[in-house]
PDB file of N, CA and C in Angstrom:
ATOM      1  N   UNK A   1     -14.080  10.547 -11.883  1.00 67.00           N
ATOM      2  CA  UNK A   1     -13.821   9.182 -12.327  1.00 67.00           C
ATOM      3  C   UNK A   1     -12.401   8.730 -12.012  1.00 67.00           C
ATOM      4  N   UNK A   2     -11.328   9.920 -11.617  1.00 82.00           N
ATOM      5  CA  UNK A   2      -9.920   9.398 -11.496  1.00 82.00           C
ATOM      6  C   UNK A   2     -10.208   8.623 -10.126  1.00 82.00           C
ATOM      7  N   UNK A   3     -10.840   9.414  -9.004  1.00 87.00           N
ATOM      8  CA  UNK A   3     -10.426   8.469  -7.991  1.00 87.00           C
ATOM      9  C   UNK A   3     -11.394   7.083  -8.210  1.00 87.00           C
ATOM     10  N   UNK A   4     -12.342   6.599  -8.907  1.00 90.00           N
ATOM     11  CA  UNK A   4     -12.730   5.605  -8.579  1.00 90.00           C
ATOM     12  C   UNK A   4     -11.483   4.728  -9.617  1.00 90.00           C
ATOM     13  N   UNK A   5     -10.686   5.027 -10.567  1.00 87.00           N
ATOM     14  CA  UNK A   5      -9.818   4.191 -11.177  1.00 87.00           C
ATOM     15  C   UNK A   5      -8.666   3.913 -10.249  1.00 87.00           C
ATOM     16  N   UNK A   6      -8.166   4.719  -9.430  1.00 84.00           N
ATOM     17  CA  UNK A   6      -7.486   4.577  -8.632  1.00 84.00           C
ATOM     18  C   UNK A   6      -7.701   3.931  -7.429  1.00 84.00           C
ATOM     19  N   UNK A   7      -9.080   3.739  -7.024  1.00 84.00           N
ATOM     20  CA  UNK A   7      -9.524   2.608  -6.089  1.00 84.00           C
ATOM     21  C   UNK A   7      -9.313   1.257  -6.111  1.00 84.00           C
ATOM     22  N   UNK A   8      -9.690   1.034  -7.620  1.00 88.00           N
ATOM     23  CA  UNK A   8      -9.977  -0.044  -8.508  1.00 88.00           C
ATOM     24  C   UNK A   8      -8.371  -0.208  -8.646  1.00 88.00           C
ATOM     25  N   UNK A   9      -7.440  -0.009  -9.034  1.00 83.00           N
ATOM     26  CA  UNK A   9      -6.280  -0.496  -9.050  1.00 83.00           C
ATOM     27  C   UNK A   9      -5.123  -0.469  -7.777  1.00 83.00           C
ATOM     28  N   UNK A  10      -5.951   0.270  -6.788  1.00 80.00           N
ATOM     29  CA  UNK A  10      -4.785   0.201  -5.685  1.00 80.00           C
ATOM     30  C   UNK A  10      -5.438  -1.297  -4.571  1.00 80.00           C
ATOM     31  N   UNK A  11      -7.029  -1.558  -5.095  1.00 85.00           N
ATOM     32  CA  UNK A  11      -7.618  -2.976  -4.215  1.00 85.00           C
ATOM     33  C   UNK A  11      -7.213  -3.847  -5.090  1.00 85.00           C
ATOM     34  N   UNK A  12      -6.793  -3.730  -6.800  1.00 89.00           N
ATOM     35  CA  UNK A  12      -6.624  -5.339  -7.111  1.00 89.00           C
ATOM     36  C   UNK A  12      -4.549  -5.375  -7.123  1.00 89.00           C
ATOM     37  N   UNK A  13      -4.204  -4.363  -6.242  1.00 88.00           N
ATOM     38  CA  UNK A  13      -2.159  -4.951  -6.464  1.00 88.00           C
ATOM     39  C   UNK A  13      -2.560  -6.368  -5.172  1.00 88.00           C
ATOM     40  N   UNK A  14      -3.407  -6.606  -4.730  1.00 89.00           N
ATOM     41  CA  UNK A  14      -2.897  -7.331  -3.339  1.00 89.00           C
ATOM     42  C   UNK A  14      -3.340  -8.926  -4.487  1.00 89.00           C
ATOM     43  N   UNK A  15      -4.501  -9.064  -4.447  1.00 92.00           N
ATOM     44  CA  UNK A  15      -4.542 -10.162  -5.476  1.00 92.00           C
ATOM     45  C   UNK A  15      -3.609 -10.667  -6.720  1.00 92.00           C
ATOM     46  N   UNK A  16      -3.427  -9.676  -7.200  1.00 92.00           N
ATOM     47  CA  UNK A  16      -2.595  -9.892  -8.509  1.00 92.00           C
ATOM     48  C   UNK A  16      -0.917 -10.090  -7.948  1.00 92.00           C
ATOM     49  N   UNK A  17      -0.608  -9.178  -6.696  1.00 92.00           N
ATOM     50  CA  UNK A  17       0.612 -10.044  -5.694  1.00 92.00           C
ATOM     51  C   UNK A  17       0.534 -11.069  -5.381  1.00 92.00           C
ATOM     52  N   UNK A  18      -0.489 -11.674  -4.777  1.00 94.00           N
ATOM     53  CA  UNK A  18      -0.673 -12.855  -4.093  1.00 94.00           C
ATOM     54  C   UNK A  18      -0.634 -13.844  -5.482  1.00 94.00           C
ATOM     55  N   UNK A  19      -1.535 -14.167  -6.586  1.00 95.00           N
ATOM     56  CA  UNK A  19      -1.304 -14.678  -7.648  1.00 95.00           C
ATOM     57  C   UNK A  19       0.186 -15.013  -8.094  1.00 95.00           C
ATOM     58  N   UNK A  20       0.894 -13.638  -8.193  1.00 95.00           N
ATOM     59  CA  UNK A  20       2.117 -13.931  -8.841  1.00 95.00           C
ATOM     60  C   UNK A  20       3.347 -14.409  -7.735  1.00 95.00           C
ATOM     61  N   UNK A  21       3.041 -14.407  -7.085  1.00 94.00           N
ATOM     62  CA  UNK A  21       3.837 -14.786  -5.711  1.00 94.00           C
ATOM     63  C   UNK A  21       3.556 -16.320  -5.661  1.00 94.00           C
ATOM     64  N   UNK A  22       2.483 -16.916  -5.938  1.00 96.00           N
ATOM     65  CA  UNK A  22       1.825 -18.252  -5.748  1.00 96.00           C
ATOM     66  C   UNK A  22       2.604 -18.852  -7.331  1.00 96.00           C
ATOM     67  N   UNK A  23       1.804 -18.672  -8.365  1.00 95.00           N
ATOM     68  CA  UNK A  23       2.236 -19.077  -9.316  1.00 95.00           C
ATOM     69  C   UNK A  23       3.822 -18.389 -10.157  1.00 95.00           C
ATOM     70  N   UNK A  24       4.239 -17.795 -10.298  1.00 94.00           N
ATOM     71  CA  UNK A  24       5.420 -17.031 -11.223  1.00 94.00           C
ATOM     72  C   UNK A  24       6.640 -17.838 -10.232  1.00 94.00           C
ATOM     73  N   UNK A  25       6.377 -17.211  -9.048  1.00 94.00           N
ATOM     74  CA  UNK A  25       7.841 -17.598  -8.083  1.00 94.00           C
ATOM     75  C   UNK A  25       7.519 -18.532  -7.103  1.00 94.00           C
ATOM     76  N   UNK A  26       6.359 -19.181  -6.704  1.00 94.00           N
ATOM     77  CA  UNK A  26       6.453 -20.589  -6.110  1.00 94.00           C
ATOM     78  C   UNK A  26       6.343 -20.726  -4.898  1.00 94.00           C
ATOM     79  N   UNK A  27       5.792 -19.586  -3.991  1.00 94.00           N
ATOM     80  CA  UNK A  27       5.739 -19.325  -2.592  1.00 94.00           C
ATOM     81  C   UNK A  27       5.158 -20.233  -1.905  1.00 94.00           C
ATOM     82  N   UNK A  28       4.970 -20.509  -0.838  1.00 96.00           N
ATOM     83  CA  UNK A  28       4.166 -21.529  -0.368  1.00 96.00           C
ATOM     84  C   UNK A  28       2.869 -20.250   0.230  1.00 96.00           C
ATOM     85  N   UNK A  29       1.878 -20.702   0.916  1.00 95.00           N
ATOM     86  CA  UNK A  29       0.820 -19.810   1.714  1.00 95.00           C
ATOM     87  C   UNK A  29       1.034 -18.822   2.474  1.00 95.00           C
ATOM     88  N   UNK A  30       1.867 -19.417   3.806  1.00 96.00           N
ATOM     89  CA  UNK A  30       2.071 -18.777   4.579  1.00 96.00           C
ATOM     90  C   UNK A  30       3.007 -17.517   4.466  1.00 96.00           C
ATOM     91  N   UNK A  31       4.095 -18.104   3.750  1.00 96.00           N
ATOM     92  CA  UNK A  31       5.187 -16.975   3.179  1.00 96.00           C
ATOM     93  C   UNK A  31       4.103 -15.649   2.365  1.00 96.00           C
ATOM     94  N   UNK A  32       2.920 -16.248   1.420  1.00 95.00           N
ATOM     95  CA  UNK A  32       2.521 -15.199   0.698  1.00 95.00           C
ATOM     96  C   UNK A  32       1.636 -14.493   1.665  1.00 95.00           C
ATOM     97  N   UNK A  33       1.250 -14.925   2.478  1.00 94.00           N
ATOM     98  CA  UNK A  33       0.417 -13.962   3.710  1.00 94.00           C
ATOM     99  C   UNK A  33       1.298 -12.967   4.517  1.00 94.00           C
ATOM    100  N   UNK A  34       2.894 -13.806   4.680  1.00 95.00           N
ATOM    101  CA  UNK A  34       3.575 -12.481   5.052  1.00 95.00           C
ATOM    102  C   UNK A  34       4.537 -11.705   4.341  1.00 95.00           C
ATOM    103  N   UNK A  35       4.359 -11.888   3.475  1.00 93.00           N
ATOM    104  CA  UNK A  35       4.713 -10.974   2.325  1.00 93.00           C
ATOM    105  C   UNK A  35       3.421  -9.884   2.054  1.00 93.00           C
ATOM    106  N   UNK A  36       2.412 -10.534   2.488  1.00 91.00           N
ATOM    107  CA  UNK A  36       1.333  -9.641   1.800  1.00 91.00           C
ATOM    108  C   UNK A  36       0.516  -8.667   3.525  1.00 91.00           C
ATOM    109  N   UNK A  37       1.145  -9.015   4.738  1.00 91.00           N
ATOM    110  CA  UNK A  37       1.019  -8.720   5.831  1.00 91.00           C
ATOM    111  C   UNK A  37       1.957  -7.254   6.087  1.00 91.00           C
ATOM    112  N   UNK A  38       3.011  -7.722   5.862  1.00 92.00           N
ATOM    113  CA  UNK A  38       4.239  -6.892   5.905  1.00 92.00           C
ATOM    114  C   UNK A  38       4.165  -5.849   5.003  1.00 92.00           C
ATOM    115  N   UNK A  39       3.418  -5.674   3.543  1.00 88.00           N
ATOM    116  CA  UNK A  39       3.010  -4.637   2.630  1.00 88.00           C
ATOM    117  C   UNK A  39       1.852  -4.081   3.363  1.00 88.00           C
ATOM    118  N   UNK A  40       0.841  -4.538   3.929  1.00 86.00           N
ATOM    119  CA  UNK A  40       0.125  -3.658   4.216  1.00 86.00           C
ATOM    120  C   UNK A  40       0.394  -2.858   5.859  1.00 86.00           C
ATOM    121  N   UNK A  41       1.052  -3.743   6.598  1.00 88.00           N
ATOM    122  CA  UNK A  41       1.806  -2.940   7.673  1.00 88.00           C
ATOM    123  C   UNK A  41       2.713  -2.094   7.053  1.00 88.00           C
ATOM    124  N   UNK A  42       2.971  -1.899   6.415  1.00 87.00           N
ATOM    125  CA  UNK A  42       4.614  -0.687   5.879  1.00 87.00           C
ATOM    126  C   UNK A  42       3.755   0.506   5.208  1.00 87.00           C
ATOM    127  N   UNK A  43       2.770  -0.272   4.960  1.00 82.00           N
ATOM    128  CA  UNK A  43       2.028   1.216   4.042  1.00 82.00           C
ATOM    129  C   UNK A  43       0.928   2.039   5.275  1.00 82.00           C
ATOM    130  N   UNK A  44       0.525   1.090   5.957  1.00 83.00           N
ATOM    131  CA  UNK A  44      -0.393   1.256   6.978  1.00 83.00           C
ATOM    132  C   UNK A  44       0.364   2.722   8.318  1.00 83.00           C
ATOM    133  N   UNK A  45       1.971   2.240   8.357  1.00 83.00           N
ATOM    134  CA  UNK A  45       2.768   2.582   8.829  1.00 83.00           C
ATOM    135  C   UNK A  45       3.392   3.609   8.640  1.00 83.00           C
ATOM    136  N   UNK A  46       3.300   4.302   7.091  1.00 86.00           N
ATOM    137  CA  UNK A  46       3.410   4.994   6.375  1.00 86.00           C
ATOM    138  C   UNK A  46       2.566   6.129   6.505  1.00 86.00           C
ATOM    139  N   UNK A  47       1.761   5.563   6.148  1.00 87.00           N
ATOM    140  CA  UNK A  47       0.388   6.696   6.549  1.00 87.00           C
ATOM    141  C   UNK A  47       0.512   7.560   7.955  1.00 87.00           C
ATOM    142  N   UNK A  48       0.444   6.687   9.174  1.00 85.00           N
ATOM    143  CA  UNK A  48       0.904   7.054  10.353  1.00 85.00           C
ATOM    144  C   UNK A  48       2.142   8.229  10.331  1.00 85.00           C
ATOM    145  N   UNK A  49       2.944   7.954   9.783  1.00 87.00           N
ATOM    146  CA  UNK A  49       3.974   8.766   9.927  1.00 87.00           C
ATOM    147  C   UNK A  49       4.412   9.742   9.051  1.00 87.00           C
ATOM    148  N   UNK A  50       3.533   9.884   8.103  1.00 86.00           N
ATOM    149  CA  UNK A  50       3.318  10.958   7.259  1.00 86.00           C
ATOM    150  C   UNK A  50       2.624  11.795   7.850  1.00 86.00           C
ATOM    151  N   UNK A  51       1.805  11.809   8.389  1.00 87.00           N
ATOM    152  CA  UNK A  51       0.706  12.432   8.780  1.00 87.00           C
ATOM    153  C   UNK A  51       1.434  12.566  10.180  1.00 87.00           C
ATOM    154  N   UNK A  52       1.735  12.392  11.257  1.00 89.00           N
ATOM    155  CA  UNK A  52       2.851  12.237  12.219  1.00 89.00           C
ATOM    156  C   UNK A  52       3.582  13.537  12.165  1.00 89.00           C
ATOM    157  N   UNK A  53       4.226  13.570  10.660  1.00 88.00           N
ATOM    158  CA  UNK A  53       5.899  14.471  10.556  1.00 88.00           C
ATOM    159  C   UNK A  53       4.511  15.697   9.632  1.00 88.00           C
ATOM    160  N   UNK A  54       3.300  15.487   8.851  1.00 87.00           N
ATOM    161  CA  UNK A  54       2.803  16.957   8.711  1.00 87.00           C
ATOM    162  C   UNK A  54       2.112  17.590   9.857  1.00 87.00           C
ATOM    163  N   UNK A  55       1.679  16.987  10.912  1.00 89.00           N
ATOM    164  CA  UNK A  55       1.284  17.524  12.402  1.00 89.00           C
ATOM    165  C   UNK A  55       2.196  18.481  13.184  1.00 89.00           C
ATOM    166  N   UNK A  56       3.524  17.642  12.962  1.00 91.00           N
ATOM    167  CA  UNK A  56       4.753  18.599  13.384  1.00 91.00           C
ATOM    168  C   UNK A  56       4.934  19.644  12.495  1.00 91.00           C
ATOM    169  N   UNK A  57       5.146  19.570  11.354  1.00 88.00           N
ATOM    170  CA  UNK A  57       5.621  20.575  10.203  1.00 88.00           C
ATOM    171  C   UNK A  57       5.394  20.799  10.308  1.00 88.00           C
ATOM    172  N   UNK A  58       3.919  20.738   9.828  1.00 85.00           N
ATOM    173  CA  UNK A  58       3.243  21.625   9.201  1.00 85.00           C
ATOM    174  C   UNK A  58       3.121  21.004   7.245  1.00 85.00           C
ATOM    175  N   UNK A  59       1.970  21.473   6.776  1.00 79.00           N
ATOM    176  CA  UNK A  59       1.359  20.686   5.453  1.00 79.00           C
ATOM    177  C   UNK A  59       2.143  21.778   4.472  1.00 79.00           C
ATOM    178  N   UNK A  60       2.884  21.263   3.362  1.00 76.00           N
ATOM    179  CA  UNK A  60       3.858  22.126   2.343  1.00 76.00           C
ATOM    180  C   UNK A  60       3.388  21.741   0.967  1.00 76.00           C
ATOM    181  N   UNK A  61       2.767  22.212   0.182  1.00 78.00           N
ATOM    182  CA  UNK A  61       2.668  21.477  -1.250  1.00 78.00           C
ATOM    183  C   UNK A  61       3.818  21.467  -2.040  1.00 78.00           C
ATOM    184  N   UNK A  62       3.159  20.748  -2.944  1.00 74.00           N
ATOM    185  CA  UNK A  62       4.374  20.102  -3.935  1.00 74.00           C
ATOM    186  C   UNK A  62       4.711  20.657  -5.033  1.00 74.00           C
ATOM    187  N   UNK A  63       5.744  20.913  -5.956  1.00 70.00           N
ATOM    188  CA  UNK A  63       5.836  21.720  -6.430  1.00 70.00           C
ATOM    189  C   UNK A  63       4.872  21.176  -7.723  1.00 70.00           C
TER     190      UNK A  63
END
């Protein structure tokens, strides 16, 4: 059941960004699309290069 809670809250940060980006601080559209473009490229990007630098390493757990 953890990972389906963790599904469920890592698909609703983009809505509940976009919301508070629109209403709280006043964004216009386009700005909130690249605000919300640029989060999922950095994480997207992330991934890539995590996985990138454990190919080289090699995979180490955590303590």
């Amino acid at each position: 059941m953890s990972i389906v809670g963790f599904n469920i809250g890592f698909y609703l940060v983009v809505p509940f960004l976009a919301v508070h980006l629109a209403d709280d601080l006043g964004l216009a559209a386009g700005l909130i699309g690249t605000v919300l473009g640029l989060r999922m490229l950095a994480q997207q990007g992330l991934f890539f290069l995590g996985g990138a630098l454990a190919e080289r390493l090699g995979y180490r757990r955590t303590a």
